[in-house]
């Protein structure tokens, strides 16, 4: 039997995209991804006391939402609002990105183009959800470390919400990201060190700030993953509720993989899909491959990757808090993890762009380089439906792409 709707659940609506619609979410609580400890979503939370990520939990059943209702919804990720944070959406029109059939790459190959999101990457999804919820819970000041795209996205949603944003990026982050954040009104801090050093700077900043500052680091707050999971919902909807055989995803902090996997579980509980899952393939750069290394060694946790370097800035994540979540789901899906060199990645970015019409980011190119290798090895079969994620736009990476 369906539980009655708890009285605290708030109405969502009022974005320019869904004027007149008032709907209800079924968010119930937050739960630790490792120890299962639960938390009240009405309070601000970062990680569990055990240090691991918290994930949003919902009261889901086939009564929650009839997927037919989606046909009449606005074309943003908030079309799935019943399975989203319970707050008013701060939206710039993120999500419902095109899924391009790309037969010039492979017969049943598709490219999901996340580069058309606001701020030109899938990070917009996560930040739309996280900034919406932070604002709902009374936050005034936000901070996050970023390899580039997350900073741009946080700056944009903070600007729309009227919140103060402090971003911490490596000094050699491509110029486009730095200029974007400045124009969007964020306080930009350039740090000598990679994203994990930037993360430490964020904590110092929070500790020394006289006013409360909320940390929006990847998977150190529960809602960025909620935004990113909508990629999984969209894939299912766009493929008429038949998930692909293989998803190839360029992996950094892991919210994309973790979020989509969560979406598949939720959709099964909603009665929208069965128990079959795509093989989840993680692609990393040869110069920064902590997850691939741990995968190959049969480990559940990844060591920090030494001397991390790659021109795909989204993949420059030497240590990820969600390592075990990624490694668990890759294995559970019979997926795999592999590296590509920067040279292969840039060449494949050119190939993806010139054969699909999508000016891809190097991270997107990495998925093509990896998929071609998996096709040659027989892991990918000609009959398989393959989705490559182009996670950002090539326009932000002109230095790296123009150098080759
Ligand atoms: C952040 C980022 C990634 C890595 O994504 P995760 O989901 O954090 O693993 C990949 N590509 C681009 C363009 C990014 O900005
Ligand atoms: Zn815990």
Coordinates of C-alpha atoms and ligand atoms in Angstrom, one line a residue:
X1 CA 0.0 0.0 0.0
X2 CA 1.2 3.5 -0.7
X3 CA 2.2 5.5 2.3
X4 CA 0.2 8.8 2.7
X5 CA 2.0 11.9 1.5
X6 CA 3.9 13.3 4.5
X7 CA 2.7 16.8 5.4
X8 CA 6.1 18.5 5.1
X9 CA 6.4 17.8 1.4
X10 CA 6.5 21.1 -0.4
X11 CA 5.1 22.2 -3.7
X12 CA 7.5 22.6 -6.6
X13 CA 6.9 24.8 -9.5
X14 CA 7.1 28.4 -10.6
X15 CA 10.0 28.1 -13.0
X16 CA 9.5 29.8 -16.3
X17 CA 9.2 26.3 -17.8
X18 CA 6.3 25.0 -15.9
X19 CA 4.1 27.9 -14.9
X20 CA 0.9 26.7 -13.4
X21 CA 2.0 23.2 -12.4
X22 CA 2.1 22.3 -8.8
X23 CA 3.4 18.9 -8.1
X24 CA 4.7 16.9 -5.1
X25 CA 8.0 15.1 -4.5
X26 CA 8.4 12.0 -2.4
X27 CA 11.8 12.7 -1.0
X28 CA 11.8 11.0 2.5
X29 CA 15.3 11.1 3.9
X30 CA 19.1 10.9 3.2
X31 CA 21.0 7.7 3.7
X32 CA 24.7 7.0 3.8
X33 CA 26.1 5.1 0.8
X34 CA 28.4 3.1 3.1
X35 CA 26.9 2.5 6.6
X36 CA 23.3 3.2 5.9
X37 CA 22.9 5.8 8.6
X38 CA 19.9 8.1 7.9
X39 CA 19.6 11.9 8.0
X40 CA 16.8 14.4 7.8
X41 CA 16.8 16.2 4.4
X42 CA 15.2 19.3 5.9
X43 CA 18.6 20.0 7.5
X44 CA 21.8 21.0 5.7
X45 CA 24.0 18.0 5.3
X46 CA 27.3 17.3 3.7
X47 CA 28.8 13.8 4.2
X48 CA 27.9 11.0 6.8
X49 CA 29.7 11.0 10.1
X50 CA 31.7 8.0 8.6
X51 CA 32.9 10.4 5.9
X52 CA 31.1 8.8 3.0
X53 CA 28.5 10.3 0.6
X54 CA 24.8 10.7 1.5
X55 CA 22.2 9.8 -1.1
X56 CA 18.6 11.1 -1.3
X57 CA 15.9 8.5 -0.8
X58 CA 12.4 8.6 -2.1
X59 CA 9.1 6.8 -1.4
X60 CA 8.7 5.2 -4.9
X61 CA 6.1 2.9 -6.3
X62 CA 4.4 2.5 -9.7
X63 CA 1.8 5.0 -8.3
X64 CA 4.4 7.8 -7.9
X65 CA 4.3 8.9 -11.5
X66 CA 2.8 7.5 -14.6
X67 CA 5.6 7.9 -17.2
X68 CA 2.9 8.8 -19.8
X69 CA 2.6 12.1 -17.9
X70 CA 6.1 13.0 -19.0
X71 CA 4.8 13.7 -22.6
X72 CA 3.2 16.9 -21.4
X73 CA 6.1 18.2 -19.4
X74 CA 8.7 20.9 -20.0
X75 CA 12.0 19.9 -21.7
X76 CA 14.3 20.3 -18.7
X77 CA 15.5 17.8 -16.1
X78 CA 12.8 19.1 -13.7
X79 CA 10.3 17.1 -15.8
X80 CA 11.2 14.3 -13.3
X81 CA 10.4 16.5 -10.3
X82 CA 8.7 13.7 -8.3
X83 CA 12.1 12.1 -8.0
X84 CA 14.0 15.3 -7.4
X85 CA 14.8 17.4 -4.3
X86 CA 11.7 18.9 -2.7
X87 CA 12.2 22.6 -3.4
X88 CA 11.6 25.4 -5.9
X89 CA 13.7 24.8 -8.9
X90 CA 16.5 27.3 -9.8
X91 CA 16.5 26.4 -13.5
X92 CA 18.3 27.8 -16.5
X93 CA 16.8 25.1 -18.8
X94 CA 19.2 22.3 -18.1
X95 CA 18.7 18.7 -19.2
X96 CA 16.7 16.9 -21.9
X97 CA 19.8 17.2 -24.1
X98 CA 19.7 15.5 -27.5
X99 CA 20.6 11.9 -28.0
X100 CA 22.0 11.7 -31.5
X101 CA 22.0 8.5 -33.4
X102 CA 25.5 8.5 -34.9
X103 CA 25.8 5.8 -37.6
X104 CA 29.0 7.3 -38.9
X105 CA 30.6 6.2 -35.7
X106 CA 28.9 2.8 -35.4
X107 CA 25.6 1.3 -36.6
X108 CA 23.8 1.4 -33.3
X109 CA 25.9 4.1 -31.6
X110 CA 24.5 7.2 -30.0
X111 CA 26.0 10.4 -28.6
X112 CA 24.3 12.1 -25.7
X113 CA 25.3 15.7 -26.1
X114 CA 25.6 17.3 -22.7
X115 CA 27.5 20.3 -24.2
X116 CA 24.3 22.0 -25.0
X117 CA 23.4 22.5 -21.3
X118 CA 23.6 25.9 -19.7
X119 CA 27.3 26.7 -19.0
X120 CA 28.1 24.0 -21.7
X121 CA 28.4 20.8 -19.6
X122 CA 26.4 18.3 -17.6
X123 CA 27.6 19.9 -14.4
X124 CA 24.6 22.3 -14.9
X125 CA 22.3 19.5 -13.9
X126 CA 24.0 18.8 -10.6
X127 CA 24.3 22.5 -9.7
X128 CA 20.7 23.3 -10.6
X129 CA 19.6 20.7 -8.1
X130 CA 22.2 21.4 -5.4
X131 CA 21.8 25.2 -5.5
X132 CA 18.0 24.9 -5.5
X133 CA 18.1 22.8 -2.3
X134 CA 20.8 24.9 -0.7
X135 CA 18.7 28.1 -1.2
X136 CA 15.6 26.3 0.0
X137 CA 17.5 25.4 3.3
X138 CA 18.6 29.0 3.8
X139 CA 22.2 29.0 2.5
X140 CA 23.6 32.4 1.5
X141 CA 27.2 31.6 0.6
X142 CA 28.4 28.6 -1.5
X143 CA 31.9 27.3 -2.1
X144 CA 33.3 24.5 -4.3
X145 CA 36.6 23.2 -5.7
X146 CA 36.4 22.5 -9.5
X147 CA 38.4 21.4 -12.5
X148 CA 36.4 24.0 -14.4
X149 CA 32.9 23.0 -15.5
X150 CA 31.5 22.7 -12.0
X151 CA 32.8 26.1 -11.1
X152 CA 31.1 27.7 -14.1
X153 CA 27.8 25.9 -13.3
X154 CA 27.8 26.8 -9.7
X155 CA 28.5 30.4 -10.5
X156 CA 25.6 30.5 -12.9
X157 CA 23.0 29.0 -10.6
X158 CA 24.3 31.1 -7.7
X159 CA 23.9 34.1 -9.9
X160 CA 20.3 33.2 -10.8
X161 CA 19.5 32.4 -7.1
X162 CA 21.1 35.6 -5.8
X163 CA 23.7 33.7 -3.7
X164 CA 27.4 34.4 -3.2
X165 CA 29.7 31.9 -4.9
X166 CA 33.4 31.1 -4.2
X167 CA 35.1 28.8 -6.6
X168 CA 38.6 27.2 -6.2
X169 CA 40.3 26.0 -9.4
X170 CA 43.8 24.9 -10.4
X171 CA 45.8 27.8 -11.7
X172 CA 46.2 26.2 -15.1
X173 CA 42.4 25.6 -15.7
X174 CA 41.5 26.6 -19.3
X175 CA 40.9 30.4 -19.5
X176 CA 37.3 30.0 -20.7
X177 CA 36.3 28.6 -17.3
X178 CA 38.0 31.4 -15.3
X179 CA 36.5 34.2 -17.4
X180 CA 33.1 32.6 -17.3
X181 CA 33.1 32.4 -13.5
X182 CA 34.2 36.0 -13.2
X183 CA 31.5 37.3 -15.5
X184 CA 28.9 35.2 -13.6
X185 CA 29.8 37.2 -10.5
X186 CA 31.7 34.5 -8.5
X187 CA 34.8 35.0 -6.4
X188 CA 37.5 33.1 -8.3
X189 CA 40.4 31.6 -6.4
X190 CA 43.2 30.1 -8.5
X191 CA 45.2 27.5 -6.6
X192 CA 48.6 25.9 -7.2
X193 CA 47.5 22.3 -7.1
X194 CA 44.9 20.0 -8.5
X195 CA 41.2 19.7 -7.5
X196 CA 42.0 17.8 -4.2
X197 CA 44.3 20.7 -3.1
X198 CA 41.5 23.1 -4.1
X199 CA 39.1 21.0 -1.9
X200 CA 41.5 21.5 1.0
X201 CA 41.5 25.3 0.3
X202 CA 37.7 25.3 0.3
X203 CA 37.7 23.7 3.8
X204 CA 40.2 26.3 5.0
X205 CA 38.0 29.0 3.6
X206 CA 34.9 27.6 5.3
X207 CA 36.7 27.3 8.6
X208 CA 38.0 30.9 8.5
X209 CA 34.9 32.5 7.2
X210 CA 32.9 34.5 9.8
X211 CA 29.6 33.7 8.1
X212 CA 28.3 30.1 7.3
X213 CA 29.5 28.8 3.9
X214 CA 28.1 25.6 2.4
X215 CA 30.5 23.2 0.7
X216 CA 29.1 22.0 -2.7
X217 CA 32.0 19.6 -3.5
X218 CA 31.2 16.6 -5.7
X219 CA 29.3 14.0 -3.5
X220 CA 30.1 15.9 -0.4
X221 CA 26.5 17.2 -0.5
X222 CA 23.6 15.0 -1.6
X223 CA 21.9 16.8 -4.4
X224 CA 24.4 17.2 -7.2
X225 CA 24.0 13.5 -7.8
X226 CA 20.3 14.0 -7.9
X227 CA 20.6 16.4 -10.8
X228 CA 23.1 14.2 -12.6
X229 CA 20.9 11.1 -12.3
X230 CA 18.5 12.7 -14.7
X231 CA 20.8 11.7 -17.5
X232 CA 19.8 8.1 -16.7
X233 CA 16.1 9.0 -16.7
X234 CA 16.4 10.8 -20.0
X235 CA 18.3 8.0 -21.7
X236 CA 15.5 5.6 -20.7
X237 CA 12.8 8.0 -21.9
X238 CA 14.7 8.9 -25.2
X239 CA 15.3 5.2 -25.9
X240 CA 11.6 4.4 -25.3
X241 CA 12.3 2.7 -21.9
X242 CA 14.8 0.2 -23.3
X243 CA 18.2 1.0 -21.9
X244 CA 21.3 0.7 -24.1
X245 CA 23.6 -2.3 -23.9
X246 CA 26.7 -0.2 -23.1
X247 CA 27.2 3.3 -21.6
X248 CA 30.7 4.8 -22.0
X249 CA 31.3 7.6 -19.6
X250 CA 34.4 9.8 -19.0
X251 CA 35.0 9.5 -15.2
X252 CA 36.3 12.1 -12.8
X253 CA 34.5 12.5 -9.4
X254 CA 31.9 9.9 -10.4
X255 CA 28.5 11.6 -10.0
X256 CA 27.6 10.8 -13.6
X257 CA 28.1 7.0 -13.1
X258 CA 26.7 7.0 -9.6
X259 CA 23.7 9.2 -10.5
X260 CA 22.7 7.2 -13.6
X261 CA 23.0 3.9 -11.7
X262 CA 20.7 5.3 -9.0
X263 CA 18.3 6.4 -11.7
X264 CA 18.1 2.9 -13.0
X265 CA 17.3 1.5 -9.6
X266 CA 14.6 4.1 -9.0
X267 CA 13.0 3.6 -12.4
X268 CA 12.8 -0.1 -11.7
X269 CA 10.9 0.7 -8.4
X270 CA 8.7 3.0 -10.4
X271 CA 7.9 0.1 -12.7
X272 CA 9.3 1.9 -15.7
X273 CA 12.1 -0.5 -16.6
X274 CA 13.1 -4.1 -15.8
X275 CA 16.1 -5.4 -14.0
X276 CA 18.4 -5.4 -17.0
X277 CA 21.2 -2.8 -16.8
X278 CA 23.7 -1.4 -19.3
X279 CA 27.3 -2.3 -19.0
X280 CA 28.8 0.7 -17.4
X281 CA 32.2 1.6 -18.9
X282 CA 34.5 4.1 -17.1
X283 CA 37.0 5.9 -19.2
X284 CA 39.9 7.9 -17.6
X285 CA 43.0 9.6 -19.0
X286 CA 46.2 7.6 -18.9
X287 CA 47.7 10.5 -16.9
X288 CA 45.0 10.3 -14.2
X289 CA 43.4 6.9 -13.7
X290 CA 42.7 6.1 -10.1
X291 CA 39.5 4.2 -10.8
X292 CA 40.9 2.2 -13.7
X293 CA 43.9 1.2 -11.6
X294 CA 41.8 0.1 -8.7
X295 CA 39.4 -1.8 -11.1
X296 CA 42.4 -3.7 -12.6
X297 CA 43.7 -4.5 -9.2
X298 CA 40.4 -5.9 -8.0
X299 CA 40.2 -3.2 -5.2
X300 CA 37.1 -1.5 -3.8
X301 CA 38.8 1.7 -2.9
X302 CA 41.2 3.7 -5.1
X303 CA 44.6 5.2 -4.1
X304 CA 45.3 8.8 -4.9
X305 CA 46.8 8.9 -8.4
X306 CA 50.3 10.5 -8.3
X307 CA 51.3 13.4 -10.6
X308 CA 47.9 13.5 -12.2
X309 CA 47.9 15.3 -15.6
X310 CA 45.6 15.4 -18.7
X311 CA 44.3 18.1 -20.9
X312 CA 40.8 16.8 -20.3
X313 CA 40.3 19.0 -17.2
X314 CA 37.1 17.2 -16.1
X315 CA 39.1 14.0 -15.7
X316 CA 41.8 15.5 -13.5
X317 CA 40.5 14.0 -10.3
X318 CA 43.3 12.0 -8.6
X319 CA 41.1 11.0 -5.6
X320 CA 37.4 10.6 -5.5
X321 CA 35.2 10.2 -2.4
X322 CA 32.8 8.0 -4.4
X323 CA 35.5 5.5 -5.5
X324 CA 33.8 2.5 -4.0
X325 CA 30.4 3.4 -5.4
X326 CA 31.8 3.6 -8.9
X327 CA 33.9 0.4 -8.6
X328 CA 30.9 -1.5 -7.2
X329 CA 28.5 -0.4 -9.9
X330 CA 31.0 -1.0 -12.8
X331 CA 31.5 -4.6 -11.5
X332 CA 27.8 -5.1 -10.8
X333 CA 27.0 -4.1 -14.4
X334 CA 29.7 -6.4 -15.9
X335 CA 31.2 -3.2 -17.1
X336 CA 34.9 -2.3 -17.4
X337 CA 37.3 0.6 -17.0
X338 CA 40.1 1.7 -19.3
X339 CA 42.4 4.5 -20.1
X340 CA 43.1 6.5 -23.2
X341 CA 46.1 8.7 -23.8
X342 CA 45.7 12.5 -24.4
X343 CA 46.8 12.0 -28.0
X344 CA 44.1 9.4 -28.6
X345 CA 41.6 11.5 -26.8
X346 CA 42.2 14.6 -28.9
X347 CA 42.3 12.6 -32.2
X348 CA 39.0 11.0 -31.2
X349 CA 37.5 14.4 -30.3
X350 CA 38.2 15.4 -33.9
X351 CA 36.7 12.2 -35.2
X352 CA 33.6 12.5 -33.0
X353 CA 33.1 16.1 -33.9
X354 CA 33.6 15.6 -37.7
X355 CA 31.3 12.6 -37.8
X356 CA 28.5 13.8 -35.7
X357 CA 28.3 17.5 -36.0
X358 CA 28.8 17.9 -32.2
X359 CA 31.9 19.9 -31.3
X360 CA 32.9 17.6 -28.5
X361 CA 35.0 18.2 -25.3
X362 CA 38.1 16.1 -24.9
X363 CA 36.3 14.1 -22.3
X364 CA 33.6 13.2 -24.9
X365 CA 36.4 12.3 -27.4
X366 CA 37.8 9.9 -24.7
X367 CA 34.6 7.9 -24.8
X368 CA 35.0 7.3 -28.6
X369 CA 38.6 6.3 -28.3
X370 CA 37.7 3.8 -25.6
X371 CA 34.6 2.5 -27.4
X372 CA 36.6 1.8 -30.6
X373 CA 39.2 -0.1 -28.5
X374 CA 36.4 -2.2 -26.9
X375 CA 34.9 -2.9 -30.3
X376 CA 38.2 -4.1 -31.6
X377 CA 38.6 -6.4 -28.6
X378 CA 35.1 -7.9 -29.0
X379 CA 33.7 -6.5 -25.7
X380 CA 31.3 -4.3 -27.8
X381 CA 29.3 -6.4 -30.3
X382 CA 28.0 -5.1 -33.6
X383 CA 24.4 -5.7 -32.4
X384 CA 25.0 -3.6 -29.2
X385 CA 23.4 -0.3 -28.6
X386 CA 26.1 2.1 -27.4
X387 CA 25.8 5.5 -25.8
X388 CA 28.8 7.7 -25.6
X389 CA 28.5 10.7 -23.3
X390 CA 29.9 13.9 -24.6
X391 CA 29.9 15.6 -21.2
X392 CA 30.9 19.1 -22.3
X393 CA 31.4 21.5 -25.2
X394 CA 34.7 21.7 -27.2
X395 CA 34.3 25.5 -27.1
X396 CA 35.7 25.6 -23.6
X397 CA 38.9 23.7 -24.5
X398 CA 40.3 25.7 -27.4
X399 CA 43.9 25.8 -26.0
X400 CA 44.0 22.0 -25.8
X401 CA 42.1 21.3 -29.0
X402 CA 43.9 24.0 -31.0
X403 CA 47.3 22.7 -30.1
X404 CA 46.9 19.5 -32.0
Ligands
LIG1 C1 33.3 16.8 -14.3 C2 33.4 16.3 -15.7 C3 33.5 14.9 -16.0 C4 33.6 13.9 -14.9 O1 32.4 13.6 -14.4 P1 32.0 12.9 -13.1 O2 30.6 12.5 -13.2 O3 32.3 13.8 -12.0 O4 32.8 11.6 -13.0 C5 33.6 14.5 -17.3 N1 33.5 15.4 -18.3 C6 33.4 16.8 -18.1 C7 33.4 17.7 -19.3 C8 33.3 17.2 -16.8 O5 33.2 18.5 -16.6
LIG2 ZN1 28.1 6.5 6.9

